[in-house]
Amino acid sequence: MSNTLVLEEASSLPIPTGERPPPTKSPGLEALLAMAQASDFADIERAAGEGATVVWGFIMGWNPLFRALNVISGEMGLIADSIKFSADAVSVAESYFQIPVETCTPVKARAGLHHMRRKTTNIKRHVQFAGDCGMSDVMSELLRKEGLEVYAVEPISPFKFDPTRRDEFVRFYVDEIQRLSHWLVGKPVDETILAAELKTRNVVARKLDRILELRLRNPFHVSLADVFLLGGGSFDYFAHDTNYFENRRKYIAILDQLIEELENVPEADDFVPLLKVGGCPFCGELCRVVDEANGAIVGNNMLEPALYREDVSPVESLAHFMLDQQIEGRGEDKSGGSFTATAHHISQQLRKTNARGVIVTGVTNCPYTSIAQQYWHDYFKKQNIPVIVMVADTHVKPTEEVKMRLKAFIEMLA
Amino acid sequence: MPHQLNNHRNESNPLDALQAVIAREQKAFINEKTGRKKIGYLCNYAPLELFSAAGVRHIRLFKAGDPHTVNLGERFTQSVFCDFSKSCLGGFSGGDPLYKAIDKVYTVHTCNTVKRITEIIDQFVPVKLLSLPKLRDLPSSRHFYYKELVDLKNDLEKLTGNIITEEAIHEKIVLYNKLRQVLKKISELRKWAHPPITGGQYLDLVKAYYYLEPEQALKLYERLYTKLAETPVRRGDFLRIMVAGSIVADDDRRLLDLVEGELGARVVVEAHCTGVRPFLHTVSESGDPLRALAHGYLDQAPCAKMKPLSDSSENAGKLALDYNVDGVLYVYLKFCVCYGIGTKEFITHFQKLGLPALEISSDYSQSDHGQLKTRIEAFIEVLNERKENPDEQYISA
């Protein structure tokens, strides 16, 4: 259920009445959806009950480590369920945890859900990247009193990174990776297994990169809502944290199938290519609004062809990856990255994709995106790139006003 | 009934003259044209000893408390951001003369809000952000913070052209230890039944620490301590309050004026980052001075961003008991993530210690004065009743 949420949301909407007819169903996407539907979060809970190592939380970019250690993160399932049960969960967060009303819904909903399930869940450990969004970070501290063992990974804050300190920073993260491995499974990670995980992930990344490149010809065959599925259960759709829907061979075969489909679909008529930068509320219904208005999101700040280095030890490779995503602003607040650096990367994507405008998205009541979205807005405006800021609650459907603004923006660019 | 505190200032009293001294020093900071570099910094994890050893003139960036500066900062954020951080941005964008005089800003990544505004401040003045380990008991964290301080030292040397010697750092460690100790001693006078200093006056002393040259501040504090310690012991029936929570900026006296001025209670201790809390630790005066700084600063009474959060709440609870408080005002700025989301941890801990606590979420607008007054008044009434009937179950709000 965690993996299908975005597509389910998009599919449940009425067929658009705009100019663009719904795209032909892609057999590859159908197969991917079937995989996602078969991958049920309840399986993870069950596995935890049967002795598998399962934790809450995740660390952006370090999922290959989890896989190499045979550790499962239940966080995606928690996020999906926190959307489903948000009304109750938010209420619990505000009353039981006394989390201020003005806190963003995703954090309140996850906190509330943890409390609601504290007696029934088999997952009793939580891993927290201390450089993650500050709200999630402090919220994780409250979980200690809920009977969870909470473990924190130390971050570096490399704003205005000094390249002469790279080795030092990499060593720091290498130590953090080893410390985390010990906490997760009581021993260091097997570097041969980790190297194989990184290699596989790079294979997948290259395929995804190709898919995204082909989308520039016809973005409607695989719309943005579908792109989330491409991540394979990942938090970001470039699949750094993919679980391959727990069947990597089949998953990779489907990616190949999609590449073949995309190579053969006719080029789409004139459409408005757009980039998205910012937090994650912009999925499901809003993606459909963009499609309806003949727009297409062809890139975002998560979308970078970043590969794990294969010329250094795999643990160092993970360390470099973390550092680079922070320096370059990939993953933005989830990776503790620099939001001013994110703008430079979006600029590069603008050149690569010929996008005509930028949609800046933010989560309602998120202070961190509030400052970033203003910066991005000003940054692109200064370069005479049309930009619109859309703020939405991740757990509430966007209002008609929000949708109308977006449509008007795209019409203006058509 | 509690005494009504006399709020009239008497300029011949060194405590009352403090504001004028601070204003003079701020002006001197703005006008100094000797070529000496001037820096601003955020927050308590920035090692002032190193700044002083580098020969820079330094001030803490905590000039805030008025809604106008907040509005200026909202040009860069939405309203969903803490007023203190917005004020920092407002200070730079509005061209506050004090902030305009700054050559470089050094920030430490405590909360993510500080990290975020660092990137915007960089549009106005060069900035360096230091990483801050949150797991202070780990040897690797301590070593990493030491390396950050080595990097900071190099950066300051580049900025000033001065070589920072170990002897110079050591000398400043000794100086700042004396400063912290005397501020702690002055604070401890508030353990008396009738404290010779109000909470507002103590915050003014702390304000001086962040604006005055350290040598000048030390002389002033030592003189004051001698004078205050000689105050005849008097019987006191004030309600003794602790203010805990997020930062109280240098011009944010709204709540304090209400509690001490209008409602006649006395703030005797603070568990926030601009009260006594930063002065509870000392830095080792032996060994490698940079390592000593790294250890000393990580060992200070922790802010809520340090892990685990219970370290911070337990420290606040200990302070409350040490100062024998009747109740705690837990105050945080709206959208302060650390203290806002961390509320339950603190309130629960105070309750466990039998300390009534009132949670207040505030900002720098002036619109909620009536509401604040009503709530605090009710809380104080409860505390008074509890004081008169100590056997009754405590009430928390």
Tab-separated table of N, CA and C in Angstrom, chain A residues 96-100 102-103 107 128 130-142 144-146 152-160 162 165 168-169 171-172 175-176 179 332-333 335-341 364-376 378 382 389, chain B residues 74-82 89 109 111-113 115-120 122-123 125-136 138 140-141 144 147-148 151 304-310 313 332-345 347-348 352 359 361:
chain	number	residue	atom	x	y	z
A	96	TYR	N	-1.755	14.541	22.653
A	96	TYR	CA	-0.875	13.710	23.478
A	96	TYR	C	0.558	14.252	23.509
A	97	PHE	N	1.102	14.530	22.319
A	97	PHE	CA	2.500	14.998	22.272
A	97	PHE	C	2.619	16.506	22.501
A	98	GLN	N	1.495	17.204	22.519
A	98	GLN	CA	1.488	18.663	22.675
A	98	GLN	C	2.308	19.354	21.581
A	99	ILE	N	2.332	18.749	20.419
A	99	ILE	CA	3.048	19.389	19.306
A	99	ILE	C	2.230	20.597	18.857
A	100	PRO	N	2.871	21.766	18.741
A	100	PRO	CA	2.109	22.972	18.405
A	100	PRO	C	1.285	22.807	17.121
A	102	GLU	N	0.734	24.755	14.827
A	102	GLU	CA	1.316	25.328	13.609
A	102	GLU	C	2.370	24.417	12.959
A	103	THR	N	2.667	23.285	13.569
A	103	THR	CA	3.644	22.344	12.984
A	103	THR	C	3.048	21.687	11.732
A	107	VAL	N	4.723	15.828	9.911
A	107	VAL	CA	5.415	15.508	11.176
A	107	VAL	C	4.401	15.129	12.252
A	128	GLN	N	17.533	8.022	12.908
A	128	GLN	CA	17.293	9.414	12.553
A	128	GLN	C	18.576	10.059	12.061
A	130	ALA	N	20.418	13.257	11.899
A	130	ALA	CA	20.253	14.515	12.641
A	130	ALA	C	20.349	15.744	11.738
A	131	GLY	N	20.736	15.556	10.489
A	131	GLY	CA	20.752	16.688	9.563
A	131	GLY	C	19.456	16.819	8.791
A	132	ASP	N	18.546	15.902	9.023
A	132	ASP	CA	17.230	15.888	8.371
A	132	ASP	C	16.432	17.121	8.826
A	133	CYS	N	15.266	17.305	8.230
A	133	CYS	CA	14.351	18.377	8.636
A	133	CYS	C	14.294	18.444	10.166
A	134	GLY	N	14.424	19.646	10.708
A	134	GLY	CA	14.499	19.804	12.162
A	134	GLY	C	13.277	19.296	12.892
A	135	MET	N	12.116	19.411	12.248
A	135	MET	CA	10.885	18.960	12.917
A	135	MET	C	10.911	17.448	13.095
A	136	SER	N	11.286	16.742	12.033
A	136	SER	CA	11.366	15.278	12.131
A	136	SER	C	12.391	14.900	13.190
A	137	ASP	N	13.470	15.647	13.204
A	137	ASP	CA	14.557	15.336	14.126
A	137	ASP	C	14.106	15.469	15.588
A	138	VAL	N	13.466	16.575	15.919
A	138	VAL	CA	13.021	16.750	17.312
A	138	VAL	C	11.884	15.772	17.626
A	139	MET	N	11.029	15.555	16.624
A	139	MET	CA	9.934	14.597	16.837
A	139	MET	C	10.494	13.219	17.194
A	140	SER	N	11.597	12.853	16.559
A	140	SER	CA	12.166	11.526	16.842
A	140	SER	C	12.598	11.419	18.305
A	141	GLU	N	12.975	12.539	18.895
A	141	GLU	CA	13.371	12.514	20.308
A	141	GLU	C	12.183	12.161	21.208
A	142	LEU	N	10.984	12.590	20.788
A	142	LEU	CA	9.791	12.276	21.590
A	142	LEU	C	9.485	10.783	21.571
A	144	ARG	N	11.443	8.388	22.002
A	144	ARG	CA	12.168	7.621	23.036
A	144	ARG	C	11.227	7.235	24.174
A	145	LYS	N	10.317	8.159	24.504
A	145	LYS	CA	9.407	7.891	25.618
A	145	LYS	C	8.232	7.003	25.190
A	146	GLU	N	8.188	6.665	23.907
A	146	GLU	CA	7.147	5.769	23.397
A	146	GLU	C	7.653	4.332	23.331
A	152	ALA	N	20.724	8.165	16.406
A	152	ALA	CA	20.947	9.322	15.533
A	152	ALA	C	22.280	9.221	14.807
A	153	VAL	N	22.255	9.616	13.559
A	153	VAL	CA	23.472	9.726	12.757
A	153	VAL	C	23.847	11.204	12.710
A	154	GLU	N	25.104	11.479	13.000
A	154	GLU	CA	25.574	12.872	13.025
A	154	GLU	C	25.694	13.435	11.608
A	155	PRO	N	25.300	14.682	11.407
A	155	PRO	CA	25.470	15.297	10.087
A	155	PRO	C	26.677	16.247	10.043
A	156	ILE	N	27.084	16.534	8.829
A	156	ILE	CA	28.011	17.647	8.584
A	156	ILE	C	27.167	18.734	7.930
A	157	SER	N	27.564	19.969	8.085
A	157	SER	CA	26.802	21.061	7.454
A	157	SER	C	27.717	21.768	6.454
A	158	PRO	N	27.822	21.231	5.252
A	158	PRO	CA	28.861	21.749	4.357
A	158	PRO	C	28.440	22.925	3.480
A	159	PHE	N	27.738	23.885	4.046
A	159	PHE	CA	27.430	25.092	3.268
A	159	PHE	C	28.758	25.809	2.989
A	160	LYS	N	28.988	26.215	1.765
A	160	LYS	CA	30.262	26.811	1.348
A	160	LYS	C	31.404	25.832	1.611
A	162	ASP	N	34.479	23.548	1.769
A	162	ASP	CA	35.896	23.740	1.481
A	162	ASP	C	36.446	22.405	0.956
A	165	ARG	N	38.824	19.962	2.664
A	165	ARG	CA	38.406	19.165	3.831
A	165	ARG	C	37.620	17.915	3.426
A	168	GLU	N	38.596	14.631	5.140
A	168	GLU	CA	38.226	14.657	6.564
A	168	GLU	C	36.727	14.374	6.737
A	169	PHE	N	35.908	15.012	5.902
A	169	PHE	CA	34.453	14.824	5.991
A	169	PHE	C	34.062	13.391	5.615
A	171	ARG	N	35.915	10.755	5.939
A	171	ARG	CA	36.289	9.878	7.069
A	171	ARG	C	35.236	9.942	8.172
A	172	PHE	N	34.724	11.158	8.383
A	172	PHE	CA	33.692	11.327	9.430
A	172	PHE	C	32.460	10.485	9.092
A	175	ASP	N	33.027	6.762	9.494
A	175	ASP	CA	32.871	6.352	10.903
A	175	ASP	C	31.392	6.248	11.283
A	176	GLU	N	30.606	7.207	10.782
A	176	GLU	CA	29.171	7.179	11.099
A	176	GLU	C	28.505	5.940	10.487
A	179	ARG	N	29.450	3.000	12.610
A	179	ARG	CA	28.736	3.069	13.902
A	179	ARG	C	27.285	2.628	13.703
A	332	GLU	N	17.595	18.136	-0.759
A	332	GLU	CA	17.293	19.346	0.007
A	332	GLU	C	17.295	19.090	1.500
A	333	ASP	N	16.192	19.396	2.184
A	333	ASP	CA	16.247	19.347	3.639
A	333	ASP	C	16.384	17.927	4.192
A	335	SER	N	18.358	15.710	3.244
A	335	SER	CA	19.770	15.337	3.323
A	335	SER	C	20.578	16.383	4.068
A	336	GLY	N	19.904	17.396	4.601
A	336	GLY	CA	20.642	18.468	5.268
A	336	GLY	C	21.436	19.288	4.268
A	337	GLY	N	20.930	19.370	3.050
A	337	GLY	CA	21.658	20.058	1.983
A	337	GLY	C	21.414	21.563	1.964
A	338	SER	N	22.137	22.206	1.060
A	338	SER	CA	22.047	23.655	0.931
A	338	SER	C	20.963	24.016	-0.082
A	339	PHE	N	20.025	24.876	0.304
A	339	PHE	CA	18.937	25.200	-0.632
A	339	PHE	C	19.385	26.221	-1.671
A	340	THR	N	20.420	26.984	-1.356
A	340	THR	CA	20.906	27.910	-2.386
A	340	THR	C	21.614	27.113	-3.486
A	341	ALA	N	22.266	26.017	-3.096
A	341	ALA	CA	22.913	25.161	-4.102
A	341	ALA	C	21.862	24.493	-4.984
A	364	THR	N	2.755	23.266	3.551
A	364	THR	CA	2.137	24.238	4.447
A	364	THR	C	2.749	24.120	5.846
A	365	ASN	N	3.086	25.255	6.400
A	365	ASN	CA	3.640	25.358	7.754
A	365	ASN	C	5.045	24.781	7.902
A	366	CYS	N	5.737	24.599	6.793
A	366	CYS	CA	7.126	24.148	6.924
A	366	CYS	C	8.018	25.389	6.893
A	367	PRO	N	8.647	25.737	8.024
A	367	PRO	CA	9.489	26.941	8.014
A	367	PRO	C	10.681	26.818	7.080
A	368	TYR	N	11.194	25.599	6.980
A	368	TYR	CA	12.419	25.429	6.181
A	368	TYR	C	12.153	25.652	4.702
A	369	THR	N	11.033	25.087	4.195
A	369	THR	CA	10.759	25.336	2.777
A	369	THR	C	10.280	26.767	2.581
A	370	SER	N	9.739	27.377	3.633
A	370	SER	CA	9.234	28.741	3.451
A	370	SER	C	10.365	29.688	3.071
A	371	ILE	N	11.522	29.495	3.666
A	371	ILE	CA	12.648	30.389	3.338
A	371	ILE	C	13.263	29.988	1.990
A	372	ALA	N	13.293	28.684	1.735
A	372	ALA	CA	13.876	28.219	0.469
A	372	ALA	C	13.001	28.650	-0.697
A	373	GLN	N	11.685	28.534	-0.544
A	373	GLN	CA	10.816	28.834	-1.692
A	373	GLN	C	10.890	30.305	-2.076
A	374	GLN	N	11.056	31.162	-1.079
A	374	GLN	CA	11.193	32.592	-1.385
A	374	GLN	C	12.506	32.843	-2.127
A	375	TYR	N	13.551	32.149	-1.668
A	375	TYR	CA	14.860	32.301	-2.322
A	375	TYR	C	14.781	31.815	-3.772
A	376	TRP	N	14.185	30.647	-3.960
A	376	TRP	CA	14.103	30.095	-5.323
A	376	TRP	C	13.257	31.000	-6.208
A	378	ASP	N	12.840	34.218	-5.989
A	378	ASP	CA	13.617	35.413	-6.337
A	378	ASP	C	14.732	35.065	-7.325
A	382	LYS	N	14.871	36.669	-11.063
A	382	LYS	CA	16.007	37.503	-11.471
A	382	LYS	C	16.539	37.075	-12.834
A	389	VAL	N	4.862	29.899	-7.014
A	389	VAL	CA	5.045	29.201	-5.734
A	389	VAL	C	3.720	28.570	-5.338
B	74	GLU	N	10.450	39.168	6.930
B	74	GLU	CA	9.437	38.380	6.205
B	74	GLU	C	9.534	38.551	4.690
B	75	ARG	N	10.363	39.464	4.277
B	75	ARG	CA	10.659	39.569	2.842
B	75	ARG	C	11.330	38.262	2.352
B	76	PHE	N	11.981	37.547	3.275
B	76	PHE	CA	12.752	36.355	2.883
B	76	PHE	C	12.098	35.047	3.321
B	77	THR	N	11.088	35.140	4.135
B	77	THR	CA	10.435	33.918	4.626
B	77	THR	C	8.930	34.138	4.551
B	78	GLN	N	8.202	33.108	4.839
B	78	GLN	CA	6.766	33.299	5.056
B	78	GLN	C	6.605	33.566	6.553
B	79	SER	N	5.355	33.703	6.971
B	79	SER	CA	5.151	33.976	8.392
B	79	SER	C	5.522	32.768	9.249
B	80	VAL	N	5.597	31.577	8.623
B	80	VAL	CA	5.807	30.352	9.391
B	80	VAL	C	7.274	30.144	9.766
B	81	PHE	N	7.862	31.144	10.368
B	81	PHE	CA	9.284	31.106	10.707
B	81	PHE	C	9.421	31.841	12.030
B	82	CYS	N	10.362	31.430	12.858
B	82	CYS	CA	10.410	32.057	14.185
B	82	CYS	C	10.824	33.527	14.073
B	89	LEU	N	17.365	38.372	9.872
B	89	LEU	CA	17.342	38.725	8.450
B	89	LEU	C	16.910	40.181	8.283
B	109	HIS	N	25.723	25.501	13.405
B	109	HIS	CA	24.499	24.781	13.057
B	109	HIS	C	23.911	24.123	14.297
B	111	CYS	N	20.138	24.824	15.438
B	111	CYS	CA	18.863	24.417	14.842
B	111	CYS	C	18.908	24.653	13.330
B	112	ASN	N	18.003	23.997	12.614
B	112	ASN	CA	18.002	24.116	11.155
B	112	ASN	C	17.607	25.514	10.704
B	113	THR	N	16.897	26.233	11.570
B	113	THR	CA	16.512	27.594	11.211
B	113	THR	C	17.760	28.467	11.094
B	115	LYS	N	20.703	27.384	10.408
B	115	LYS	CA	21.401	26.956	9.197
B	115	LYS	C	20.777	27.615	7.961
B	116	ARG	N	19.452	27.665	7.950
B	116	ARG	CA	18.761	28.234	6.783
B	116	ARG	C	19.012	29.735	6.644
B	117	ILE	N	18.934	30.465	7.761
B	117	ILE	CA	19.128	31.928	7.614
B	117	ILE	C	20.577	32.250	7.281
B	118	THR	N	21.471	31.337	7.644
B	118	THR	CA	22.883	31.533	7.289
B	118	THR	C	23.014	31.732	5.780
B	119	GLU	N	22.284	30.930	5.028
B	119	GLU	CA	22.408	31.007	3.563
B	119	GLU	C	21.870	32.329	3.020
B	120	ILE	N	20.906	32.914	3.738
B	120	ILE	CA	20.376	34.216	3.291
B	120	ILE	C	21.273	35.359	3.770
B	122	ASP	N	24.248	35.379	3.972
B	122	ASP	CA	25.386	35.394	3.050
B	122	ASP	C	25.170	36.361	1.881
B	123	GLN	N	23.937	36.739	1.631
B	123	GLN	CA	23.669	37.723	0.572
B	123	GLN	C	24.102	39.126	0.997
B	125	VAL	N	26.500	39.724	3.837
B	125	VAL	CA	27.841	39.780	4.424
B	125	VAL	C	28.415	38.356	4.371
B	126	PRO	N	29.733	38.222	4.185
B	126	PRO	CA	30.275	36.858	4.130
B	126	PRO	C	29.971	36.082	5.415
B	127	VAL	N	29.686	34.797	5.220
B	127	VAL	CA	29.280	33.965	6.351
B	127	VAL	C	30.097	32.681	6.373
B	128	LYS	N	30.376	32.222	7.559
B	128	LYS	CA	30.920	30.860	7.689
B	128	LYS	C	30.031	30.102	8.672
B	129	LEU	N	29.630	28.907	8.223
B	129	LEU	CA	28.775	28.052	9.064
B	129	LEU	C	29.617	26.911	9.635
B	130	LEU	N	29.542	26.735	10.935
B	130	LEU	CA	30.256	25.616	11.571
B	130	LEU	C	29.292	24.476	11.836
B	131	SER	N	29.741	23.263	11.570
B	131	SER	CA	28.935	22.096	11.950
B	131	SER	C	28.992	21.948	13.469
B	132	LEU	N	27.910	21.455	14.020
B	132	LEU	CA	27.890	21.208	15.471
B	132	LEU	C	27.413	19.780	15.723
B	133	PRO	N	28.282	18.934	16.271
B	133	PRO	CA	27.825	17.575	16.591
B	133	PRO	C	26.722	17.621	17.648
B	134	LYS	N	25.754	16.744	17.476
B	134	LYS	CA	24.629	16.743	18.415
B	134	LYS	C	24.776	15.645	19.474
B	135	LEU	N	25.663	14.686	19.182
B	135	LEU	CA	25.873	13.590	20.137
B	135	LEU	C	27.179	13.860	20.865
B	136	ARG	N	27.089	14.657	21.916
B	136	ARG	CA	28.325	15.203	22.469
B	136	ARG	C	29.148	14.198	23.250
B	138	LEU	N	30.079	11.253	22.099
B	138	LEU	CA	30.881	10.415	21.207
B	138	LEU	C	32.269	11.017	20.996
B	140	SER	N	34.146	10.634	18.500
B	140	SER	CA	34.251	11.114	17.114
B	140	SER	C	33.586	12.487	16.963
B	141	SER	N	32.505	12.721	17.681
B	141	SER	CA	31.835	14.026	17.621
B	141	SER	C	32.743	15.106	18.208
B	144	PHE	N	35.470	15.839	15.883
B	144	PHE	CA	34.989	16.596	14.729
B	144	PHE	C	34.782	18.074	15.087
B	147	LYS	N	38.022	19.766	15.058
B	147	LYS	CA	38.462	20.068	13.698
B	147	LYS	C	37.724	21.296	13.145
B	148	GLU	N	36.475	21.427	13.526
B	148	GLU	CA	35.726	22.614	13.110
B	148	GLU	C	36.367	23.872	13.695
B	151	ASP	N	39.463	24.767	11.868
B	151	ASP	CA	39.079	25.433	10.627
B	151	ASP	C	38.657	26.883	10.903
B	304	ALA	N	18.126	22.569	23.219
B	304	ALA	CA	17.207	21.471	22.892
B	304	ALA	C	17.586	20.750	21.608
B	305	LYS	N	18.531	21.286	20.870
B	305	LYS	CA	18.911	20.620	19.629
B	305	LYS	C	19.882	19.467	19.905
B	306	MET	N	20.483	19.472	21.102
B	306	MET	CA	21.436	18.405	21.406
B	306	MET	C	20.674	17.130	21.786
B	307	LYS	N	21.372	16.004	21.573
B	307	LYS	CA	20.712	14.716	21.802
B	307	LYS	C	21.301	13.999	22.995
B	308	PRO	N	20.527	13.286	23.770
B	308	PRO	CA	19.073	13.235	23.702
B	308	PRO	C	18.441	14.508	24.278
B	309	LEU	N	17.214	14.752	23.894
B	309	LEU	CA	16.495	15.944	24.342
B	309	LEU	C	16.361	15.972	25.862
B	310	SER	N	16.324	14.789	26.460
B	310	SER	CA	16.151	14.727	27.924
B	310	SER	C	17.329	15.375	28.652
B	313	SER	N	16.073	18.892	29.103
B	313	SER	CA	14.982	19.046	30.071
B	313	SER	C	15.480	18.755	31.497
B	332	TYR	N	8.245	29.616	24.331
B	332	TYR	CA	8.968	29.458	23.064
B	332	TYR	C	8.340	30.327	21.996
B	333	LEU	N	9.165	30.700	21.058
B	333	LEU	CA	8.661	31.502	19.946
B	333	LEU	C	7.869	30.602	19.016
B	334	LYS	N	6.763	31.122	18.525
B	334	LYS	CA	5.993	30.346	17.539
B	334	LYS	C	6.929	29.948	16.400
B	335	PHE	N	6.821	28.727	15.968
B	335	PHE	CA	7.642	28.156	14.899
B	335	PHE	C	9.077	27.874	15.326
B	336	CYS	N	9.345	27.975	16.633
B	336	CYS	CA	10.637	27.476	17.106
B	336	CYS	C	10.465	25.961	17.200
B	337	VAL	N	11.122	25.273	16.277
B	337	VAL	CA	10.910	23.832	16.147
B	337	VAL	C	11.388	23.093	17.390
B	338	CYS	N	12.592	23.402	17.841
B	338	CYS	CA	13.195	22.622	18.937
B	338	CYS	C	12.355	22.709	20.205
B	339	TYR	N	12.029	23.931	20.612
B	339	TYR	CA	11.313	24.070	21.882
B	339	TYR	C	9.811	23.894	21.713
B	340	GLY	N	9.300	24.148	20.516
B	340	GLY	CA	7.871	23.940	20.280
B	340	GLY	C	7.523	22.461	20.288
B	341	ILE	N	8.198	21.705	19.432
B	341	ILE	CA	7.903	20.260	19.355
B	341	ILE	C	8.401	19.557	20.615
B	342	GLY	N	9.424	20.136	21.237
B	342	GLY	CA	9.972	19.510	22.447
B	342	GLY	C	9.178	19.804	23.710
B	343	THR	N	8.080	20.564	23.601
B	343	THR	CA	7.318	20.999	24.777
B	343	THR	C	7.013	19.857	25.749
B	344	LYS	N	6.499	18.763	25.219
B	344	LYS	CA	6.054	17.676	26.103
B	344	LYS	C	7.200	17.161	26.970
B	345	GLU	N	8.361	17.041	26.358
B	345	GLU	CA	9.523	16.539	27.102
B	345	GLU	C	9.801	17.432	28.322
B	347	ILE	N	7.725	19.880	29.761
B	347	ILE	CA	6.596	20.023	30.692
B	347	ILE	C	6.456	18.754	31.545
B	348	THR	N	6.567	17.604	30.893
B	348	THR	CA	6.442	16.344	31.634
B	348	THR	C	7.527	16.245	32.706
B	352	LYS	N	7.052	15.997	36.684
B	352	LYS	CA	7.625	14.881	37.451
B	352	LYS	C	8.341	15.401	38.700
B	359	GLU	N	2.864	26.634	29.690
B	359	GLU	CA	3.441	26.704	28.349
B	359	GLU	C	2.931	27.955	27.645
B	361	SER	N	3.351	30.090	24.023
B	361	SER	CA	3.897	30.239	22.678
B	361	SER	C	3.737	31.705	22.307
